[in-house]
Tab-separated table of C-alpha atoms and ligand atoms in Angstrom:
chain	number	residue	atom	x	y	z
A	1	UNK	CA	-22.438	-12.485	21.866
A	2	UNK	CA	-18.787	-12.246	20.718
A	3	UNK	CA	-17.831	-9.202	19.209
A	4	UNK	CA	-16.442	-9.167	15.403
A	5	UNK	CA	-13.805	-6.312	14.498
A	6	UNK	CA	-14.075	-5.180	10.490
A	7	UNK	CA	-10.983	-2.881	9.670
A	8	UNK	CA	-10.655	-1.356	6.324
A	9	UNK	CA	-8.491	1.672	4.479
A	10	UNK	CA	-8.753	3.662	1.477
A	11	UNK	CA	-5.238	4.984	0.173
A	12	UNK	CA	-5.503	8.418	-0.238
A	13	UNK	CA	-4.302	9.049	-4.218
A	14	UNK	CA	-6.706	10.639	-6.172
A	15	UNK	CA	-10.714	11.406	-5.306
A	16	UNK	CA	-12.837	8.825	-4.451
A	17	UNK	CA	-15.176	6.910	-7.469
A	18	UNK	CA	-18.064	5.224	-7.696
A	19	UNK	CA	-16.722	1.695	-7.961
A	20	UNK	CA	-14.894	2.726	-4.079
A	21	UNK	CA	-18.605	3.972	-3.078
A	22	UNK	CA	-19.897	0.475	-4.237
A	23	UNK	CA	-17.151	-1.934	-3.541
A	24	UNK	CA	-15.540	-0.724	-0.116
A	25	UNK	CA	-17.578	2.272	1.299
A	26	UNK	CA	-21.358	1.467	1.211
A	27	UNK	CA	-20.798	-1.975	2.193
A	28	UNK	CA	-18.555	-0.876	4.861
A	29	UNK	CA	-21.014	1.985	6.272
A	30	UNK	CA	-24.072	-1.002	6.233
A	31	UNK	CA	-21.496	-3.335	8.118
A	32	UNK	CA	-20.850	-0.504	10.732
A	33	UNK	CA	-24.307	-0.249	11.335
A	34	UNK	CA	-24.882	-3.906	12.288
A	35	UNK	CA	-25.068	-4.366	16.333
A	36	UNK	CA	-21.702	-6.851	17.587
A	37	UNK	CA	-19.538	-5.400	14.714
A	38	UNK	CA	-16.660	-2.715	16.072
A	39	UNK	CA	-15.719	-1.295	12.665
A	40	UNK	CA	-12.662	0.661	12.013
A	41	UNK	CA	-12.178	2.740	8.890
A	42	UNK	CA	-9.380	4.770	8.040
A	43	UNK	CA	-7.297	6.870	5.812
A	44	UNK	CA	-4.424	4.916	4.663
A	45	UNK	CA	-2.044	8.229	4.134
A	46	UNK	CA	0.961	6.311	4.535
A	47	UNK	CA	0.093	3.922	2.088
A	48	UNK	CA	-0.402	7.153	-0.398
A	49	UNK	CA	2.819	8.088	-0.288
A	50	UNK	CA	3.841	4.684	-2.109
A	51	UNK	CA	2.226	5.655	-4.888
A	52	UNK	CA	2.370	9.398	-4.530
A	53	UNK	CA	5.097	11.466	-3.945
A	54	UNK	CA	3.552	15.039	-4.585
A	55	UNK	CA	2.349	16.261	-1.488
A	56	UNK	CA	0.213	18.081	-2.151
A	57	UNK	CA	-1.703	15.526	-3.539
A	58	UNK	CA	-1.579	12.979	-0.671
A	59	UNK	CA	-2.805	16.314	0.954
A	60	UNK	CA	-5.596	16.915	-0.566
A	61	UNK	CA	-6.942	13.384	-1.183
A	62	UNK	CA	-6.742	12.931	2.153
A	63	UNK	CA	-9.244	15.424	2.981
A	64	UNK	CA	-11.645	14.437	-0.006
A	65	UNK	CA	-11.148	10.727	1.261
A	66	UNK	CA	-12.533	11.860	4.573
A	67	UNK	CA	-15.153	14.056	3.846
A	68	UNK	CA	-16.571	11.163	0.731
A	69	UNK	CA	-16.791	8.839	4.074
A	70	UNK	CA	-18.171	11.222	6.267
A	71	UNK	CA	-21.113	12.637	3.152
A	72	UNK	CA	-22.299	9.180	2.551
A	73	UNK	CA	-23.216	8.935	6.162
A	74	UNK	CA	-20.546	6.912	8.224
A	75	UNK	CA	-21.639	7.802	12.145
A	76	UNK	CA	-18.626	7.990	13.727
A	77	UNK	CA	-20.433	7.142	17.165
A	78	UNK	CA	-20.510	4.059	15.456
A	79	UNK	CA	-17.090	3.813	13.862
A	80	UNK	CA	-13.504	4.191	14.921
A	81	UNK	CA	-12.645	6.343	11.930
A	82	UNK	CA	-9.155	7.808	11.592
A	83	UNK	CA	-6.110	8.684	9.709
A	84	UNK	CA	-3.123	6.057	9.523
A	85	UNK	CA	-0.682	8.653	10.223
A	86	UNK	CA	-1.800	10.059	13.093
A	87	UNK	CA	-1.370	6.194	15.160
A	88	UNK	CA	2.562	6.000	15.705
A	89	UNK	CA	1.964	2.723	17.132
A	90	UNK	CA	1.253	1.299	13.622
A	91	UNK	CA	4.765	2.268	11.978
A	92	UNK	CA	6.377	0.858	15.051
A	93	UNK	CA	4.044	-1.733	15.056
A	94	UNK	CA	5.473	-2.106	11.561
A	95	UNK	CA	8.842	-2.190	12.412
A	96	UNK	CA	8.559	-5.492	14.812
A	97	UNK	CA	6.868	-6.993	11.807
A	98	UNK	CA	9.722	-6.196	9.387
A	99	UNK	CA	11.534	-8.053	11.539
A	100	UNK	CA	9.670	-11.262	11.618
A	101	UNK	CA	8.195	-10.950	7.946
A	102	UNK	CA	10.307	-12.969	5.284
A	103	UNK	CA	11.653	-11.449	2.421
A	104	UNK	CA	11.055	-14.360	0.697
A	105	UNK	CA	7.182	-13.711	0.939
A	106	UNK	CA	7.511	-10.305	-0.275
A	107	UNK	CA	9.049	-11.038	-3.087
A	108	UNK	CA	5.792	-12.814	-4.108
A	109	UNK	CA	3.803	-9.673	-3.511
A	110	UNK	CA	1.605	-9.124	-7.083
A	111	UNK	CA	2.709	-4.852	-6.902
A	112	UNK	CA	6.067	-5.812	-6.751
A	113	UNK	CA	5.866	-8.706	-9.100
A	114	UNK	CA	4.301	-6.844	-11.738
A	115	UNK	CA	7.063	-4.022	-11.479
A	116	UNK	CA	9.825	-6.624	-11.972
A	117	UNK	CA	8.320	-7.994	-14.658
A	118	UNK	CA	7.966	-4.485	-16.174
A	119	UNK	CA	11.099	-3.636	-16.151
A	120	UNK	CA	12.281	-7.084	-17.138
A	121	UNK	CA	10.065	-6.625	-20.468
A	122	UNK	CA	11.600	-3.218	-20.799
A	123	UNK	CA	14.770	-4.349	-20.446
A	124	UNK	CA	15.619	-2.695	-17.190
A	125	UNK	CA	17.271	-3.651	-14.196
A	126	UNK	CA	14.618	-5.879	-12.428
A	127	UNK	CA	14.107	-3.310	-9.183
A	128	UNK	CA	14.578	-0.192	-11.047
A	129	UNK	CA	12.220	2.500	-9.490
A	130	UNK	CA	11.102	0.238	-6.817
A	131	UNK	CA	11.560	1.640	-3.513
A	132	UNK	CA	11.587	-0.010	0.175
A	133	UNK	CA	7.824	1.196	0.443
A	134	UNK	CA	6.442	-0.314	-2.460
A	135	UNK	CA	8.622	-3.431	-1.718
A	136	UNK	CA	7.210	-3.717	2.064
A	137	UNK	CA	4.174	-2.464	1.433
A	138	UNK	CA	2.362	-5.577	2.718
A	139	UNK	CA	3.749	-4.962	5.920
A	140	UNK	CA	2.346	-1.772	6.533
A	141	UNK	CA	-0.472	-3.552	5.704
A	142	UNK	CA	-0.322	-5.981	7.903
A	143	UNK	CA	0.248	-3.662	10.674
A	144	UNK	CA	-2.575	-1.693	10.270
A	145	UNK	CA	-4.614	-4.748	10.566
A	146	UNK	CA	-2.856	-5.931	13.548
A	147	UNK	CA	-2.676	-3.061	15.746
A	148	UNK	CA	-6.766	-3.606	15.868
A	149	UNK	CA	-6.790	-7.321	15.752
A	150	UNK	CA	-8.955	-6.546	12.710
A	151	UNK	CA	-10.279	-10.378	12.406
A	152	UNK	CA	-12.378	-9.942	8.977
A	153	UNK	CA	-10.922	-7.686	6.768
A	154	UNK	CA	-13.974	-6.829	3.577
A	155	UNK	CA	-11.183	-6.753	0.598
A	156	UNK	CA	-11.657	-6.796	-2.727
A	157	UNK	CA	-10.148	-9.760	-5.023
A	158	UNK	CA	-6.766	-7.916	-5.519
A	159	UNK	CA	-6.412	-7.949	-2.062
A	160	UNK	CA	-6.261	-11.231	-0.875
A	161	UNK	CA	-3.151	-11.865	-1.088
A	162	UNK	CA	-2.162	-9.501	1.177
A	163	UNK	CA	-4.498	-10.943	4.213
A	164	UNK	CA	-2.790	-14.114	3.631
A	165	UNK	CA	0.520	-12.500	4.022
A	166	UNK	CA	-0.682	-10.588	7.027
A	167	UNK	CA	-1.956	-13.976	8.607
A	168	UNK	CA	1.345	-15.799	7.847
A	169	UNK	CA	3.566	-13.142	9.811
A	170	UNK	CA	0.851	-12.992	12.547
A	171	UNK	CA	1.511	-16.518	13.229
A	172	UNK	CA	5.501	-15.758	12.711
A	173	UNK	CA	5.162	-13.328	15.647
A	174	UNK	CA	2.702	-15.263	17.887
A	175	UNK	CA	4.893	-18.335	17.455
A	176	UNK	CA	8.114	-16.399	18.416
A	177	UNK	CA	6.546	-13.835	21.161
A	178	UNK	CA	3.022	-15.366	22.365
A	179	UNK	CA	-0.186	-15.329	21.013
A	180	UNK	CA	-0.328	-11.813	20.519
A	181	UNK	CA	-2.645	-11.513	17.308
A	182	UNK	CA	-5.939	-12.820	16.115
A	183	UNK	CA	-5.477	-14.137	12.847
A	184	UNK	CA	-6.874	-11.908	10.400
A	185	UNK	CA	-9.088	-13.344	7.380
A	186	UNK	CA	-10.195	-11.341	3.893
A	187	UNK	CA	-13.896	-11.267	3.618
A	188	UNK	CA	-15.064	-11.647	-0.031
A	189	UNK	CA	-18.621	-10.464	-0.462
A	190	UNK	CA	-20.029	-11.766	-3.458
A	191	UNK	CA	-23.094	-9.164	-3.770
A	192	UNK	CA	-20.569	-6.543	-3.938
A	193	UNK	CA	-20.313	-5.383	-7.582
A	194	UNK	CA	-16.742	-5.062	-8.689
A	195	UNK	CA	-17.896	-1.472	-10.848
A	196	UNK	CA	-16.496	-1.771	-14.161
A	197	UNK	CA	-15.385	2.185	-15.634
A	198	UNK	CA	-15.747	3.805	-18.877
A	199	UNK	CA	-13.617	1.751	-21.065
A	200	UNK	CA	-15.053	-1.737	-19.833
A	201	UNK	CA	-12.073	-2.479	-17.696
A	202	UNK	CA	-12.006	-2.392	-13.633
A	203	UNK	CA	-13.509	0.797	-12.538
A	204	UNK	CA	-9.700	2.305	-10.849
A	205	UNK	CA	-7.500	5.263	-10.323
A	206	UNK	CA	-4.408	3.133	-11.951
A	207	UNK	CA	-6.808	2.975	-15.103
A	208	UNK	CA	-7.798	6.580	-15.432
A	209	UNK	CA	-11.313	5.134	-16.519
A	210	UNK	CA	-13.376	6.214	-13.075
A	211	UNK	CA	-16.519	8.479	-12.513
A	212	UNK	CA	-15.282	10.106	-9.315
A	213	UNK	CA	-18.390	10.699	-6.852
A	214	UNK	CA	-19.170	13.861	-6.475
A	215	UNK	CA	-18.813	15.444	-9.760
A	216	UNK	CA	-21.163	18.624	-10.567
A	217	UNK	CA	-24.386	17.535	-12.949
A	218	UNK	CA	-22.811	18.445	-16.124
A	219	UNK	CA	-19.583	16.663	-15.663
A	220	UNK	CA	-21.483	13.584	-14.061
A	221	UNK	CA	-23.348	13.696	-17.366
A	222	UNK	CA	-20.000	14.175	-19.935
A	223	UNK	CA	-18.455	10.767	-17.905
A	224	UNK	CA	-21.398	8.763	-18.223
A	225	UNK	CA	-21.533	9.854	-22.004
A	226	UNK	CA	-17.967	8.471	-22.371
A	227	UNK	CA	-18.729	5.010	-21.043
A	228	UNK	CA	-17.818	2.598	-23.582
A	229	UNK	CA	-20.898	0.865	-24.905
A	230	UNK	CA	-21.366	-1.573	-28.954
A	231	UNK	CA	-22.710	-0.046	-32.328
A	232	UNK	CA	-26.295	-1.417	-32.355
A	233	UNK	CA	-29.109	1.119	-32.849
A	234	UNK	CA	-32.227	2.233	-31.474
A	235	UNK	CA	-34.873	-0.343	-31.764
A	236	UNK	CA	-32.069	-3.528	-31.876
A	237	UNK	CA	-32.245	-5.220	-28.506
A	238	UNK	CA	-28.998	-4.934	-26.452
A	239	UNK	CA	-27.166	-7.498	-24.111
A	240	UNK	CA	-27.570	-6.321	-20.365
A	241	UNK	CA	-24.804	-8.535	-18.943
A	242	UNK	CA	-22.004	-7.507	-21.393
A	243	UNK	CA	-23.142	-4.256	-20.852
A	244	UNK	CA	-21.304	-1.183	-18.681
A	245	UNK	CA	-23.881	0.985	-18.705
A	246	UNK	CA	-26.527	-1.736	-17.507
A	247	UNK	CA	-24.095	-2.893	-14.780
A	248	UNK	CA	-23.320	0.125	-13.124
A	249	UNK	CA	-27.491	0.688	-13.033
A	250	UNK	CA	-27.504	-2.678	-11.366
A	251	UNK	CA	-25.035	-1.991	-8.639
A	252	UNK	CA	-27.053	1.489	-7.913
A	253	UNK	CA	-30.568	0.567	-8.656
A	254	UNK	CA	-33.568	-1.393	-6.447
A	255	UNK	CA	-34.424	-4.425	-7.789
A	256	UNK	CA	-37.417	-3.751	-9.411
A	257	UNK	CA	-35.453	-0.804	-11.632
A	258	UNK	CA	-33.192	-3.498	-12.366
A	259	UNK	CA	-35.536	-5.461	-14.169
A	260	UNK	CA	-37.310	-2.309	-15.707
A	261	UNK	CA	-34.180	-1.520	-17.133
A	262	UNK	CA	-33.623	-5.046	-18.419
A	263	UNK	CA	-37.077	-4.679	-20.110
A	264	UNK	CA	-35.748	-1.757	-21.967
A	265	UNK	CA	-32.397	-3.397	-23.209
A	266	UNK	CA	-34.934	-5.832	-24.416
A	267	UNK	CA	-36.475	-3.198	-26.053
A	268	UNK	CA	-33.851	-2.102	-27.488
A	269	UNK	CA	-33.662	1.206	-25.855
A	270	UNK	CA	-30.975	3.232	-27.192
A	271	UNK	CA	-27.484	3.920	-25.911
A	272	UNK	CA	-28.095	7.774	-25.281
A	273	UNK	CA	-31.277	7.153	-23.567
A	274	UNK	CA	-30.090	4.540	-21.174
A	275	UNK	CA	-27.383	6.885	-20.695
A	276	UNK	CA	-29.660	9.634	-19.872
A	277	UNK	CA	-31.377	7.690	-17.207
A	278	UNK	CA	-28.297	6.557	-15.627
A	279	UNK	CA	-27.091	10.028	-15.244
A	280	UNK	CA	-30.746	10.120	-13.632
A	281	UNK	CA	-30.439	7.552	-11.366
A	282	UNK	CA	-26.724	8.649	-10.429
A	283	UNK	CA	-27.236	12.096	-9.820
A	284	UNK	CA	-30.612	11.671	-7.565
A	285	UNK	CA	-28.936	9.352	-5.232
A	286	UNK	CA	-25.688	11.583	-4.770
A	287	UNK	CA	-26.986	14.791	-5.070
A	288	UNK	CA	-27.544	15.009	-1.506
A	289	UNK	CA	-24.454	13.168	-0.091
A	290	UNK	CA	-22.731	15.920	-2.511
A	291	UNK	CA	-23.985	18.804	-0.981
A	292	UNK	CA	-23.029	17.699	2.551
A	293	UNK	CA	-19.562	16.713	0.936
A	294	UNK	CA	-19.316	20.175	-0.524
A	295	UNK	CA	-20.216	21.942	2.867
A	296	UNK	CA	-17.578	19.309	4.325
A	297	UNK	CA	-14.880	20.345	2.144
A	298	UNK	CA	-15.525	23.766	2.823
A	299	UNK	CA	-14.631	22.707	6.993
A	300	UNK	CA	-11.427	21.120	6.828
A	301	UNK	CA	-11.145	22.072	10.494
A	302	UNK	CA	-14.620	20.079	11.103
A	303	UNK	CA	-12.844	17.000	9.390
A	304	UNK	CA	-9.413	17.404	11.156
A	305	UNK	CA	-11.359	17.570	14.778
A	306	UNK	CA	-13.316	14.521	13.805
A	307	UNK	CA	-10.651	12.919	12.900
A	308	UNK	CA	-8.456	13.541	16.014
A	309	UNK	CA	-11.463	12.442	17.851
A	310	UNK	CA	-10.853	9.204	15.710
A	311	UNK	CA	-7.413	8.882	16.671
A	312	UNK	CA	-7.921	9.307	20.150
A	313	UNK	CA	-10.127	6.624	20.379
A	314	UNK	CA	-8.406	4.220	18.589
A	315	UNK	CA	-4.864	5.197	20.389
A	316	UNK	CA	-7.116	4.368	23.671
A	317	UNK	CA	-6.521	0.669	22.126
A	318	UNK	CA	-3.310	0.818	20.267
A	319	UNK	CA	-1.138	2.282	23.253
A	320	UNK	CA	-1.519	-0.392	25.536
A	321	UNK	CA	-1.882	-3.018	22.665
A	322	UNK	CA	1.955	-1.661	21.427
A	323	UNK	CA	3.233	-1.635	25.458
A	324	UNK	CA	2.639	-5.004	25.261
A	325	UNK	CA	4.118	-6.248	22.297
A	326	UNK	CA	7.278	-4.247	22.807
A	327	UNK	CA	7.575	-5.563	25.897
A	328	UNK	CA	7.072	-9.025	24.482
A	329	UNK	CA	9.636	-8.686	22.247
A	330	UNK	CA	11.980	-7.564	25.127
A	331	UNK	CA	11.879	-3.655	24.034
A	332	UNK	CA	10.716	-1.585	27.248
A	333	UNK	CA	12.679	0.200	30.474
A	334	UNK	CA	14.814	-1.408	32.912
A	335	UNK	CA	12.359	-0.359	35.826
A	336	UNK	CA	9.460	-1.109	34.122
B	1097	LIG	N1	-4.055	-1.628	0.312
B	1097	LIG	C1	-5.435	-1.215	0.359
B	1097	LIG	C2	-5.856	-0.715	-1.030
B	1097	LIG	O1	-5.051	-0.188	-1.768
B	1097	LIG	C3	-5.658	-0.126	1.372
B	1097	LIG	C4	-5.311	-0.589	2.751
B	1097	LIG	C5	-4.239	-0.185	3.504
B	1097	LIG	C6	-6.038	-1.542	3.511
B	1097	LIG	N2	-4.249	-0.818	4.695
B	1097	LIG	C7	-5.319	-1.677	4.737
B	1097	LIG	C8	-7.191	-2.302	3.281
B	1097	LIG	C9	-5.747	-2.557	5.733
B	1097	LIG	C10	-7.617	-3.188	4.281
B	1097	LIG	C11	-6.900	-3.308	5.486
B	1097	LIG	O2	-7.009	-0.814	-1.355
């Protein structure tokens, strides 16, 4: 049976929310658990510091990255799970691919698009504020997918882009050094929700409108009071599918809540009692996974040794992965 390698990151910038815990981590976790999948999962730290430039921040989300991962029960037996920054093959890994990657197809990169068009409407010079890293951002990218031969990459929509750019300057290096690289491919699971957050938009850090995971009961319950829902009253029956409330229960619940639930928008149930059960539903399926993630982030020297574990093992590949490459791109000793 030929293996299949699944690679995936979280940037570290802010705590983790439920639409990451339904859109990238529990579908990640059942992947790892499949028999002929090597999965590797990691912190993308470096990645944070595009976005992020308080450290103590990148810090700190780091850890609560880690320890959201580890509570929701990723087996690291299972998993090569580690932190970007501590593989110095990838930013040298990186490098090469700088030099092989067009500029040309980083200028079509949507983050750095959209902040040339911002400044453009705000009548700013066109790369004001934009720095190397957010420029070449794909590239890091890339790397990290590279460095594992990560052939299917689970990525949300936003991310495609970037897999094709990662494919295009694998085949850039293959066709200049030898067929170095697997070429990677985004996998796009439709059964994956795509959460939507308070407001109705994207659940997502760059919209402020998240419920992070592992809030305590009475904060769980003041977010899920805030989502955004219509005007109709108690009694009036109420549209499940345009609903924010309804879809988050249908991302979390079995199917046989699901269609309880639609019964009662039938109903017409109202708002602050579909609310209530939500917060019901939510809070018994986290309340465990956030008690091991509060005993977790009370051991950041548990994390940091599982992590280093992590590292090690996926150094074991990346070492002699990089040898070769630098050597095939004529960068090693004169005795070697
Ligand atoms: N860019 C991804 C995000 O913001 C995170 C990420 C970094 C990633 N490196 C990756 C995802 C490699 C998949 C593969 O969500």
């Amino acid at each position: 049976m030929t293996r299949e390698t699944h690679l995936t990151g979280i940037t570290t910038t802010g705590s983790p929310h439920l639409g990451n815990y339904v859109g990238a981590i529990r579908p990640a976790i059942a992947a790892s658990q499949q028999p002929g999948i090597d999965a590797y999962y990691f912190l993308a730290d470096l990645h944070g510091l595009i976005k992020c430039q308080r450290p103590e921040l990148v810090h700190q989300s780091s850890l609560e990255v880690a320890a959201t991962w580890l509570a929701l029960g990723l087996n690291t037996d299972n998993v090569v799970f580690y932190r970007q920054s501590d593989i110095p093959e990838i930013t040298e890994l990186c490098w090469l691919l700088n030099c092989v990657a067009a500029k040309g197809l980083m200028n079509r990169a949507h983050a750095y698009k959209d902040a040339v068009q911002n400044n453009e409407a705000a009548g700013e010079d066109p790369d004001f504020g934009v720095t190397m890293g957010l420029f070449s951002y794909p590239v890091l990218m890339t790397a990290d997918i590279l460095m594992f031969n990560g052939g299917r990459v689970p990525v949300g929509r936003d991310q495609i882009q970037h897999i094709e750019m990662a494919r295009d300057i694998a085949q850039r290096f293959n066709h200049l050094y030898g067929e170095h690289f697997v070429l990677p491919e985004a996998v796009i699971d439709n059964s994956v929700a795509v959460l939507q957050g308070l407001d109705g938009r994207k659940m997502s850090k760059s919209y402020g409108n998240t419920i992070p995971l592992f809030l305590n009961e009475k904060q769980l319950k003041k977010h899920i009071n805030k989502i955004k829902t219509n005007l109709l009253e108690p009694g009036e029956p109420k549209d499940p599918e345009t609903s924010t409330v309804f879809q988050i229960w249908q991302a979390l619940a079995a199917s046989e809540q699901t269609e309880y639930m639609r019964g009662e928008f039938a109903n017409g149930i109202a708002w602050g009692e579909a609310k209530k059960q939500l917060f019901e539903l939510i809070n018994n399926q986290l309340a465990a996974p956030r008690e091991r993630y509060n005993e977790l982030m009370e051991s950041p020297a548990f994390i940091e040794k599982t992590l280093r574990e992590g590292a090690e093992k996926a150094r074991d590949y990346s070492r002699p992965f990089m040898a070769r490459l630098r050597k095939a791109s004529g960068i090693y000793g004169f005795t070697e």
